[in-house]
């Protein structure tokens, strides 16, 4: 319990940010700190029963009352690419002289996320970043260095141990859940709803330069010569239109053996797979962290906000179909090689300590 009996208020909407907040919330609970979670989006829907006692309805009079009676010490929120609720509460908190802490689950499109409600850029009092490279990204988007703190990403705090503990029994369980899988190497495709999020033409302000259909067609076309050796496991994004995604693979797969993964988490799919390919998903970053042969394919990219992964050493990011195809033989050698890539241990340990580091910082302000 906090000394002054005030609450830490927490809100998130999207999956990635909510998962990052969940890891922090677990630690708040263990430390008996006084907190409330706005019952909204993925966070409100997926919080454990044990912690549901701390849920607060966002349209409830009690939320306004807490602000009026100055019962909130700080506000912690995660950003979103579509949902504006957490951002709106952040603006209201700042107007009421409550410190705002933004927990970023990704270094991509920071400013856009702070302008999602079509108002001027919101500047939190502090922004928690996943790694050192994120600082330059945030500064380039207009956020002051004095507000930026590298803490790691709390949702990745178990990744190091998960990778170390992955076993033959885990592998067998995945095989049992996915009976379509045979003895060919598994290439995991990590999908993103690019078309619905950023559009598919230059008429859309946030257009990446490609959409998921462009990427899927290139991947399927390029891998045809390997169809006897590999199979594609498709991992949809929570916001994907599954029927449209299925139609795309039906359209472009030709000789490739593929199906949609049945798994408990995207992380399990990464740990299980032999090679990982996608666009700009955080899961691409995760697979790079644990040393999996990984490719980011972003053909004809024009939106530089999505080039963050370029900063990661030995993570191939291709902006052209030609260069991607030229790299494929080398990538296949990696996948079929007995040699394992090195894990990125320093960054993995940064994430492992992330919830504790964030807690130590916010304790100074409650």
mmCIF file of C-alpha atoms in Angstrom:
data_model
loop_
_atom_site.group_PDB
_atom_site.id
_atom_site.type_symbol
_atom_site.label_atom_id
_atom_site.label_comp_id
_atom_site.label_asym_id
_atom_site.label_seq_id
_atom_site.Cartn_x
_atom_site.Cartn_y
_atom_site.Cartn_z
ATOM 1 C CA UNK A 1 0.000 0.000 0.000
ATOM 2 C CA UNK A 2 1.300 3.454 -0.847
ATOM 3 C CA UNK A 3 2.058 5.710 2.081
ATOM 4 C CA UNK A 4 -0.462 8.399 1.073
ATOM 5 C CA UNK A 5 -3.149 5.837 0.121
ATOM 6 C CA UNK A 6 -3.381 7.160 -3.419
ATOM 7 C CA UNK A 7 -3.808 4.970 -6.478
ATOM 8 C CA UNK A 8 -1.605 4.231 -9.447
ATOM 9 C CA UNK A 9 -3.999 4.416 -12.414
ATOM 10 C CA UNK A 10 -3.288 2.134 -15.390
ATOM 11 C CA UNK A 11 -4.814 1.934 -18.864
ATOM 12 C CA UNK A 12 -4.032 0.201 -22.165
ATOM 13 C CA UNK A 13 -5.946 -0.738 -25.285
ATOM 14 C CA UNK A 14 -3.905 -2.710 -27.824
ATOM 15 C CA UNK A 15 -2.503 -6.189 -27.300
ATOM 16 C CA UNK A 16 1.215 -5.328 -27.253
ATOM 17 C CA UNK A 17 0.994 -2.465 -24.793
ATOM 18 C CA UNK A 18 -1.467 -4.322 -22.587
ATOM 19 C CA UNK A 19 0.853 -7.311 -22.302
ATOM 20 C CA UNK A 20 3.678 -5.006 -21.281
ATOM 21 C CA UNK A 21 1.442 -3.457 -18.610
ATOM 22 C CA UNK A 22 0.366 -6.896 -17.348
ATOM 23 C CA UNK A 23 3.949 -7.814 -16.497
ATOM 24 C CA UNK A 24 4.258 -4.585 -14.495
ATOM 25 C CA UNK A 25 0.869 -5.062 -12.804
ATOM 26 C CA UNK A 26 1.938 -8.489 -11.527
ATOM 27 C CA UNK A 27 4.879 -6.833 -9.793
ATOM 28 C CA UNK A 28 2.696 -4.055 -8.355
ATOM 29 C CA UNK A 29 0.495 -6.762 -6.865
ATOM 30 C CA UNK A 30 3.446 -8.625 -5.359
ATOM 31 C CA UNK A 31 4.613 -5.386 -3.754
ATOM 32 C CA UNK A 32 1.144 -4.651 -2.315
ATOM 33 C CA UNK A 33 0.904 -1.315 -4.096
ATOM 34 C CA UNK A 34 -2.367 0.503 -4.453
ATOM 35 C CA UNK A 35 -3.456 0.511 -8.111
ATOM 36 C CA UNK A 36 -6.507 0.545 -10.353
ATOM 37 C CA UNK A 37 -6.847 -0.705 -13.934
ATOM 38 C CA UNK A 38 -9.236 0.980 -16.341
ATOM 39 C CA UNK A 39 -11.483 -1.807 -17.632
ATOM 40 C CA UNK A 40 -10.863 -1.276 -21.321
ATOM 41 C CA UNK A 41 -9.589 -3.124 -24.385
ATOM 42 C CA UNK A 42 -7.302 -6.143 -24.266
ATOM 43 C CA UNK A 43 -6.036 -5.271 -20.790
ATOM 44 C CA UNK A 44 -9.491 -5.198 -19.225
ATOM 45 C CA UNK A 45 -10.587 -8.335 -21.059
ATOM 46 C CA UNK A 46 -7.518 -10.437 -20.212
ATOM 47 C CA UNK A 47 -6.551 -9.465 -16.691
ATOM 48 C CA UNK A 48 -6.488 -12.478 -14.363
ATOM 49 C CA UNK A 49 -9.399 -13.170 -12.010
ATOM 50 C CA UNK A 50 -7.095 -12.556 -9.072
ATOM 51 C CA UNK A 51 -6.461 -8.983 -10.244
ATOM 52 C CA UNK A 52 -9.986 -8.231 -11.470
ATOM 53 C CA UNK A 53 -10.768 -6.710 -8.059
ATOM 54 C CA UNK A 54 -8.668 -3.753 -9.226
ATOM 55 C CA UNK A 55 -10.712 -3.099 -12.383
ATOM 56 C CA UNK A 56 -12.439 0.256 -12.693
ATOM 57 C CA UNK A 57 -15.098 0.911 -15.335
ATOM 58 C CA UNK A 58 -13.984 3.755 -17.595
ATOM 59 C CA UNK A 59 -17.499 5.273 -17.700
ATOM 60 C CA UNK A 60 -17.951 4.946 -13.962
ATOM 61 C CA UNK A 61 -18.457 8.046 -11.833
ATOM 62 C CA UNK A 62 -15.789 6.706 -9.471
ATOM 63 C CA UNK A 63 -13.037 7.462 -12.004
ATOM 64 C CA UNK A 64 -14.000 11.149 -12.129
ATOM 65 C CA UNK A 65 -14.358 11.159 -8.362
ATOM 66 C CA UNK A 66 -10.809 9.837 -7.936
ATOM 67 C CA UNK A 67 -9.477 12.731 -9.995
ATOM 68 C CA UNK A 68 -11.614 15.293 -8.153
ATOM 69 C CA UNK A 69 -10.525 14.032 -4.749
ATOM 70 C CA UNK A 70 -6.871 13.852 -5.883
ATOM 71 C CA UNK A 71 -6.686 10.158 -5.092
ATOM 72 C CA UNK A 72 -4.449 9.306 -8.065
ATOM 73 C CA UNK A 73 -0.693 9.547 -7.594
ATOM 74 C CA UNK A 74 0.478 8.729 -11.131
ATOM 75 C CA UNK A 75 -0.999 7.516 -14.417
ATOM 76 C CA UNK A 76 0.690 4.760 -16.465
ATOM 77 C CA UNK A 77 -0.535 3.986 -19.965
ATOM 78 C CA UNK A 78 0.498 2.129 -23.085
ATOM 79 C CA UNK A 79 0.091 3.495 -26.576
ATOM 80 C CA UNK A 80 -2.149 2.268 -29.364
ATOM 81 C CA UNK A 81 -2.372 2.415 -33.148
ATOM 82 C CA UNK A 82 -6.174 2.734 -33.193
ATOM 83 C CA UNK A 83 -7.631 3.098 -29.693
ATOM 84 C CA UNK A 84 -7.741 6.592 -28.135
ATOM 85 C CA UNK A 85 -9.030 5.899 -24.602
ATOM 86 C CA UNK A 86 -5.653 5.593 -22.826
ATOM 87 C CA UNK A 87 -4.377 8.736 -24.563
ATOM 88 C CA UNK A 88 -7.480 10.741 -23.633
ATOM 89 C CA UNK A 89 -7.053 9.790 -19.973
ATOM 90 C CA UNK A 90 -3.383 10.793 -20.224
ATOM 91 C CA UNK A 91 -4.345 14.286 -21.400
ATOM 92 C CA UNK A 92 -6.927 14.591 -18.624
ATOM 93 C CA UNK A 93 -4.361 13.411 -16.059
ATOM 94 C CA UNK A 94 -1.823 16.002 -17.139
ATOM 95 C CA UNK A 95 -4.432 18.769 -16.940
ATOM 96 C CA UNK A 96 -5.010 17.660 -13.353
ATOM 97 C CA UNK A 97 -1.277 17.840 -12.562
ATOM 98 C CA UNK A 98 -0.876 14.068 -12.329
ATOM 99 C CA UNK A 99 2.421 12.659 -13.584
ATOM 100 C CA UNK A 100 2.019 10.601 -16.756
ATOM 101 C CA UNK A 101 4.229 7.613 -17.582
ATOM 102 C CA UNK A 102 4.016 6.098 -21.054
ATOM 103 C CA UNK A 103 5.122 2.493 -21.447
ATOM 104 C CA UNK A 104 6.058 1.894 -25.086
ATOM 105 C CA UNK A 105 5.820 -1.682 -26.315
ATOM 106 C CA UNK A 106 7.531 -0.679 -29.584
ATOM 107 C CA UNK A 107 9.773 2.067 -30.943
ATOM 108 C CA UNK A 108 7.684 2.390 -34.110
ATOM 109 C CA UNK A 109 5.485 5.452 -34.798
ATOM 110 C CA UNK A 110 5.872 7.026 -31.356
ATOM 111 C CA UNK A 111 4.614 10.469 -32.362
ATOM 112 C CA UNK A 112 1.649 9.089 -34.339
ATOM 113 C CA UNK A 113 0.496 7.213 -31.256
ATOM 114 C CA UNK A 114 0.659 10.442 -29.230
ATOM 115 C CA UNK A 115 -1.533 12.211 -31.811
ATOM 116 C CA UNK A 116 -4.078 9.444 -32.302
ATOM 117 C CA UNK A 117 -6.949 11.595 -31.046
ATOM 118 C CA UNK A 118 -6.164 14.246 -33.719
ATOM 119 C CA UNK A 119 -4.944 16.771 -31.139
ATOM 120 C CA UNK A 120 -1.451 18.221 -30.719
ATOM 121 C CA UNK A 121 1.329 15.800 -29.802
ATOM 122 C CA UNK A 122 0.993 14.576 -26.227
ATOM 123 C CA UNK A 123 4.233 14.663 -24.262
ATOM 124 C CA UNK A 124 4.202 12.343 -21.227
ATOM 125 C CA UNK A 125 6.340 13.306 -18.248
ATOM 126 C CA UNK A 126 8.322 10.110 -18.794
ATOM 127 C CA UNK A 127 8.507 7.538 -21.583
ATOM 128 C CA UNK A 128 9.794 4.027 -20.917
ATOM 129 C CA UNK A 129 11.706 2.684 -23.943
ATOM 130 C CA UNK A 130 12.644 -0.869 -24.887
ATOM 131 C CA UNK A 131 16.307 -0.289 -25.825
ATOM 132 C CA UNK A 132 19.055 2.254 -26.427
ATOM 133 C CA UNK A 133 18.261 2.592 -30.140
ATOM 134 C CA UNK A 134 14.763 3.788 -29.218
ATOM 135 C CA UNK A 135 16.183 7.007 -27.769
ATOM 136 C CA UNK A 136 17.268 8.350 -31.156
ATOM 137 C CA UNK A 137 13.903 7.337 -32.655
ATOM 138 C CA UNK A 138 12.003 9.202 -29.939
ATOM 139 C CA UNK A 139 14.245 12.275 -30.129
ATOM 140 C CA UNK A 140 13.844 12.385 -33.910
ATOM 141 C CA UNK A 141 10.080 12.490 -33.366
ATOM 142 C CA UNK A 142 10.332 15.497 -31.033
ATOM 143 C CA UNK A 143 10.447 14.016 -27.533
ATOM 144 C CA UNK A 144 12.911 15.524 -25.077
ATOM 145 C CA UNK A 145 15.814 13.338 -23.989
ATOM 146 C CA UNK A 146 15.177 14.229 -20.341
ATOM 147 C CA UNK A 147 11.835 12.391 -20.513
ATOM 148 C CA UNK A 148 13.228 9.195 -22.100
ATOM 149 C CA UNK A 149 14.251 6.227 -19.955
ATOM 150 C CA UNK A 150 15.531 2.900 -21.286
ATOM 151 C CA UNK A 151 13.875 0.212 -19.173
ATOM 152 C CA UNK A 152 13.491 -2.733 -21.520
ATOM 153 C CA UNK A 153 10.091 -4.128 -22.497
ATOM 154 C CA UNK A 154 8.251 -5.809 -19.582
ATOM 155 C CA UNK A 155 6.312 -8.223 -21.835
ATOM 156 C CA UNK A 156 9.653 -9.729 -22.865
ATOM 157 C CA UNK A 157 10.785 -10.413 -19.306
ATOM 158 C CA UNK A 158 10.301 -14.190 -19.614
ATOM 159 C CA UNK A 159 11.730 -14.536 -23.133
ATOM 160 C CA UNK A 160 15.265 -15.438 -22.039
ATOM 161 C CA UNK A 161 14.075 -18.227 -19.737
ATOM 162 C CA UNK A 162 11.443 -19.419 -22.200
ATOM 163 C CA UNK A 163 14.117 -19.855 -24.829
ATOM 164 C CA UNK A 164 16.481 -21.598 -22.412
ATOM 165 C CA UNK A 165 13.746 -23.954 -21.193
ATOM 166 C CA UNK A 166 12.197 -24.862 -24.557
ATOM 167 C CA UNK A 167 12.294 -28.644 -24.717
ATOM 168 C CA UNK A 168 11.366 -31.668 -26.804
ATOM 169 C CA UNK A 169 8.149 -31.946 -24.792
ATOM 170 C CA UNK A 170 7.209 -28.388 -25.806
ATOM 171 C CA UNK A 171 7.993 -29.292 -29.393
ATOM 172 C CA UNK A 172 5.868 -32.436 -29.206
ATOM 173 C CA UNK A 173 2.942 -30.480 -27.730
ATOM 174 C CA UNK A 174 3.057 -28.030 -30.649
ATOM 175 C CA UNK A 175 3.150 -30.899 -33.133
ATOM 176 C CA UNK A 176 0.111 -32.424 -31.456
ATOM 177 C CA UNK A 177 -1.773 -29.116 -31.656
ATOM 178 C CA UNK A 178 -0.899 -28.787 -35.356
ATOM 179 C CA UNK A 179 -1.395 -32.149 -37.023
ATOM 180 C CA UNK A 180 -0.882 -30.605 -40.467
ATOM 181 C CA UNK A 181 2.847 -30.210 -39.782
ATOM 182 C CA UNK A 182 5.145 -32.816 -41.342
ATOM 183 C CA UNK A 183 8.919 -33.357 -41.204
ATOM 184 C CA UNK A 184 9.816 -30.361 -43.395
ATOM 185 C CA UNK A 185 11.400 -27.269 -41.836
ATOM 186 C CA UNK A 186 8.892 -24.760 -40.469
ATOM 187 C CA UNK A 187 9.005 -21.173 -41.729
ATOM 188 C CA UNK A 188 6.863 -18.931 -39.544
ATOM 189 C CA UNK A 189 5.128 -16.027 -41.286
ATOM 190 C CA UNK A 190 4.153 -13.289 -38.820
ATOM 191 C CA UNK A 191 1.205 -11.387 -40.216
ATOM 192 C CA UNK A 192 0.145 -7.787 -39.613
ATOM 193 C CA UNK A 193 -3.066 -5.990 -40.693
ATOM 194 C CA UNK A 194 -1.084 -3.432 -42.711
ATOM 195 C CA UNK A 195 -3.848 -2.609 -45.181
ATOM 196 C CA UNK A 196 -6.419 -1.780 -42.509
ATOM 197 C CA UNK A 197 -3.907 0.050 -40.292
ATOM 198 C CA UNK A 198 -1.903 2.088 -42.826
ATOM 199 C CA UNK A 199 -3.764 1.663 -46.114
ATOM 200 C CA UNK A 200 -2.606 0.250 -49.444
ATOM 201 C CA UNK A 201 -2.082 3.397 -51.541
ATOM 202 C CA UNK A 202 -0.220 6.691 -51.278
ATOM 203 C CA UNK A 203 -3.563 8.355 -50.587
ATOM 204 C CA UNK A 204 -3.302 7.011 -47.029
ATOM 205 C CA UNK A 205 -1.106 9.341 -44.895
ATOM 206 C CA UNK A 206 0.599 6.474 -43.076
ATOM 207 C CA UNK A 207 1.019 4.196 -46.110
ATOM 208 C CA UNK A 208 4.071 1.985 -45.619
ATOM 209 C CA UNK A 209 4.772 1.469 -49.316
ATOM 210 C CA UNK A 210 3.443 -2.082 -49.190
ATOM 211 C CA UNK A 211 0.683 -4.105 -47.566
ATOM 212 C CA UNK A 212 0.414 -7.708 -46.383
ATOM 213 C CA UNK A 213 -0.710 -8.959 -49.794
ATOM 214 C CA UNK A 214 2.466 -7.591 -51.450
ATOM 215 C CA UNK A 215 4.603 -9.345 -48.851
ATOM 216 C CA UNK A 216 2.727 -12.670 -48.944
ATOM 217 C CA UNK A 217 2.881 -12.817 -52.738
ATOM 218 C CA UNK A 218 6.655 -12.203 -52.749
ATOM 219 C CA UNK A 219 7.313 -14.759 -50.001
ATOM 220 C CA UNK A 220 5.199 -17.476 -51.634
ATOM 221 C CA UNK A 221 6.638 -16.828 -55.067
ATOM 222 C CA UNK A 222 10.216 -16.817 -53.789
ATOM 223 C CA UNK A 223 9.879 -20.009 -51.742
ATOM 224 C CA UNK A 224 8.333 -22.188 -54.463
ATOM 225 C CA UNK A 225 11.676 -23.836 -55.292
ATOM 226 C CA UNK A 226 11.976 -24.937 -51.650
ATOM 227 C CA UNK A 227 8.480 -26.445 -51.332
ATOM 228 C CA UNK A 228 9.823 -29.989 -50.842
ATOM 229 C CA UNK A 229 11.995 -28.884 -47.923
ATOM 230 C CA UNK A 230 9.883 -26.296 -46.094
ATOM 231 C CA UNK A 231 6.335 -25.563 -44.961
ATOM 232 C CA UNK A 232 4.723 -22.276 -43.912
ATOM 233 C CA UNK A 233 3.130 -21.737 -40.526
ATOM 234 C CA UNK A 234 0.941 -18.608 -40.615
ATOM 235 C CA UNK A 235 0.601 -16.604 -37.398
ATOM 236 C CA UNK A 236 -2.267 -14.076 -37.685
ATOM 237 C CA UNK A 237 -2.281 -10.782 -35.824
ATOM 238 C CA UNK A 238 -5.160 -10.366 -33.327
ATOM 239 C CA UNK A 239 -6.618 -7.652 -35.589
ATOM 240 C CA UNK A 240 -6.244 -9.642 -38.812
ATOM 241 C CA UNK A 241 -9.294 -10.541 -40.880
ATOM 242 C CA UNK A 242 -8.695 -14.301 -40.868
ATOM 243 C CA UNK A 243 -10.863 -15.056 -43.893
ATOM 244 C CA UNK A 244 -9.043 -12.456 -46.009
ATOM 245 C CA UNK A 245 -5.686 -13.791 -44.823
ATOM 246 C CA UNK A 246 -6.695 -17.352 -45.702
ATOM 247 C CA UNK A 247 -7.767 -16.208 -49.151
ATOM 248 C CA UNK A 248 -4.382 -14.565 -49.730
ATOM 249 C CA UNK A 249 -2.512 -17.773 -48.967
ATOM 250 C CA UNK A 250 -4.939 -19.778 -51.062
ATOM 251 C CA UNK A 251 -4.256 -17.368 -53.915
ATOM 252 C CA UNK A 252 -0.452 -17.316 -53.724
ATOM 253 C CA UNK A 253 0.716 -20.568 -52.063
ATOM 254 C CA UNK A 254 0.718 -22.763 -55.224
ATOM 255 C CA UNK A 255 2.994 -25.733 -54.312
ATOM 256 C CA UNK A 256 3.786 -24.602 -50.768
ATOM 257 C CA UNK A 257 2.486 -26.648 -47.857
ATOM 258 C CA UNK A 258 1.009 -24.195 -45.325
ATOM 259 C CA UNK A 259 -1.560 -23.783 -42.566
ATOM 260 C CA UNK A 260 -2.455 -21.482 -39.697
ATOM 261 C CA UNK A 261 -0.702 -22.103 -36.394
ATOM 262 C CA UNK A 262 -2.683 -23.300 -33.425
ATOM 263 C CA UNK A 263 -0.645 -22.180 -30.416
ATOM 264 C CA UNK A 264 -0.978 -20.639 -26.980
ATOM 265 C CA UNK A 265 1.091 -17.600 -27.938
ATOM 266 C CA UNK A 266 3.085 -16.079 -30.761
ATOM 267 C CA UNK A 267 6.182 -16.680 -28.675
ATOM 268 C CA UNK A 268 5.554 -20.440 -28.710
ATOM 269 C CA UNK A 269 5.331 -20.282 -32.509
ATOM 270 C CA UNK A 270 8.706 -18.507 -32.644
ATOM 271 C CA UNK A 271 10.391 -20.963 -30.298
ATOM 272 C CA UNK A 272 9.005 -23.883 -32.298
ATOM 273 C CA UNK A 273 9.841 -22.618 -35.796
ATOM 274 C CA UNK A 274 13.088 -22.983 -37.751
ATOM 275 C CA UNK A 275 12.981 -19.610 -39.539
ATOM 276 C CA UNK A 276 10.882 -16.483 -39.059
ATOM 277 C CA UNK A 277 9.796 -13.928 -41.626
ATOM 278 C CA UNK A 278 7.491 -10.928 -41.361
ATOM 279 C CA UNK A 279 7.355 -7.173 -41.648
ATOM 280 C CA UNK A 280 7.780 -4.909 -38.595
ATOM 281 C CA UNK A 281 6.096 -6.887 -35.807
ATOM 282 C CA UNK A 282 7.557 -6.954 -32.282
ATOM 283 C CA UNK A 283 7.678 -10.732 -32.764
ATOM 284 C CA UNK A 284 10.334 -10.236 -35.454
ATOM 285 C CA UNK A 285 12.389 -8.463 -32.815
ATOM 286 C CA UNK A 286 11.756 -11.294 -30.340
ATOM 287 C CA UNK A 287 12.918 -13.948 -32.798
ATOM 288 C CA UNK A 288 16.091 -11.939 -33.464
ATOM 289 C CA UNK A 289 16.719 -11.700 -29.711
ATOM 290 C CA UNK A 290 16.789 -15.478 -29.335
ATOM 291 C CA UNK A 291 18.978 -15.969 -32.393
ATOM 292 C CA UNK A 292 16.468 -17.470 -34.808
ATOM 293 C CA UNK A 293 17.154 -16.998 -38.572
ATOM 294 C CA UNK A 294 14.930 -13.952 -39.065
ATOM 295 C CA UNK A 295 13.973 -11.679 -41.971
ATOM 296 C CA UNK A 296 12.042 -8.424 -42.075
ATOM 297 C CA UNK A 297 10.608 -7.986 -45.574
ATOM 298 C CA UNK A 298 9.275 -4.481 -46.322
ATOM 299 C CA UNK A 299 9.235 -4.066 -50.117
ATOM 300 C CA UNK A 300 9.211 -0.513 -51.481
ATOM 301 C CA UNK A 301 9.033 0.920 -47.965
ATOM 302 C CA UNK A 302 8.435 4.669 -47.928
ATOM 303 C CA UNK A 303 7.352 5.182 -44.316
ATOM 304 C CA UNK A 304 10.623 5.342 -42.386
ATOM 305 C CA UNK A 305 8.822 4.858 -39.068
ATOM 306 C CA UNK A 306 8.823 1.121 -39.774
ATOM 307 C CA UNK A 307 12.564 0.804 -40.369
ATOM 308 C CA UNK A 308 13.468 0.567 -36.684
ATOM 309 C CA UNK A 309 14.662 -3.034 -37.095
ATOM 310 C CA UNK A 310 17.436 -1.796 -39.405
ATOM 311 C CA UNK A 311 19.292 -0.717 -36.298
ATOM 312 C CA UNK A 312 19.615 -4.301 -35.056
ATOM 313 C CA UNK A 313 22.900 -5.964 -35.950
ATOM 314 C CA UNK A 314 22.561 -9.072 -38.128
ATOM 315 C CA UNK A 315 18.798 -8.681 -38.581
ATOM 316 C CA UNK A 316 18.285 -8.630 -42.379
ATOM 317 C CA UNK A 317 15.701 -6.067 -43.500
ATOM 318 C CA UNK A 318 14.910 -6.045 -47.216
ATOM 319 C CA UNK A 319 13.302 -3.130 -49.035
ATOM 320 C CA UNK A 320 13.433 -4.742 -52.460
ATOM 321 C CA UNK A 321 12.166 -8.075 -53.752
ATOM 322 C CA UNK A 322 15.371 -8.635 -55.726
ATOM 323 C CA UNK A 323 17.711 -8.370 -52.734
ATOM 324 C CA UNK A 324 15.402 -10.606 -50.691
ATOM 325 C CA UNK A 325 15.525 -13.348 -53.345
ATOM 326 C CA UNK A 326 19.306 -13.054 -53.575
ATOM 327 C CA UNK A 327 19.583 -13.600 -49.823
ATOM 328 C CA UNK A 328 17.271 -16.641 -49.712
ATOM 329 C CA UNK A 329 19.920 -19.348 -50.447
ATOM 330 C CA UNK A 330 22.073 -18.036 -47.578
ATOM 331 C CA UNK A 331 19.023 -17.908 -45.279
ATOM 332 C CA UNK A 332 18.086 -21.477 -46.175
ATOM 333 C CA UNK A 333 21.616 -22.587 -45.354
ATOM 334 C CA UNK A 334 21.189 -20.982 -41.936
ATOM 335 C CA UNK A 335 17.886 -22.764 -41.377
ATOM 336 C CA UNK A 336 19.217 -26.184 -42.369
ATOM 337 C CA UNK A 337 22.550 -25.722 -40.595
ATOM 338 C CA UNK A 338 23.218 -27.432 -37.271
ATOM 339 C CA UNK A 339 24.965 -24.253 -36.088
ATOM 340 C CA UNK A 340 22.812 -22.082 -33.858
ATOM 341 C CA UNK A 341 22.909 -18.302 -34.037
ATOM 342 C CA UNK A 342 23.997 -16.494 -30.891
ATOM 343 C CA UNK A 343 21.276 -15.127 -28.697
ATOM 344 C CA UNK A 344 21.366 -11.394 -27.958
ATOM 345 C CA UNK A 345 21.908 -11.947 -24.249
ATOM 346 C CA UNK A 346 22.581 -8.362 -23.171
ATOM 347 C CA UNK A 347 19.236 -7.159 -24.510
ATOM 348 C CA UNK A 348 17.412 -10.249 -23.277
ATOM 349 C CA UNK A 349 18.635 -9.545 -19.746
ATOM 350 C CA UNK A 350 17.585 -5.896 -20.075
ATOM 351 C CA UNK A 351 14.032 -7.087 -20.767
ATOM 352 C CA UNK A 352 14.180 -9.675 -17.996
ATOM 353 C CA UNK A 353 14.832 -6.913 -15.453
ATOM 354 C CA UNK A 354 12.369 -4.473 -17.045
ATOM 355 C CA UNK A 355 9.389 -4.732 -14.645
ATOM 356 C CA UNK A 356 11.668 -4.300 -11.624
ATOM 357 C CA UNK A 357 13.418 -1.310 -13.166
ATOM 358 C CA UNK A 358 10.126 0.416 -13.976
ATOM 359 C CA UNK A 359 8.827 -0.277 -10.481
ATOM 360 C CA UNK A 360 11.939 1.276 -8.910
ATOM 361 C CA UNK A 361 11.372 4.441 -10.978
ATOM 362 C CA UNK A 362 7.677 4.891 -10.275
ATOM 363 C CA UNK A 363 8.208 4.267 -6.555
ATOM 364 C CA UNK A 364 10.038 7.586 -6.474
ATOM 365 C CA UNK A 365 6.814 9.392 -7.439
ATOM 366 C CA UNK A 366 4.059 7.650 -5.452
#
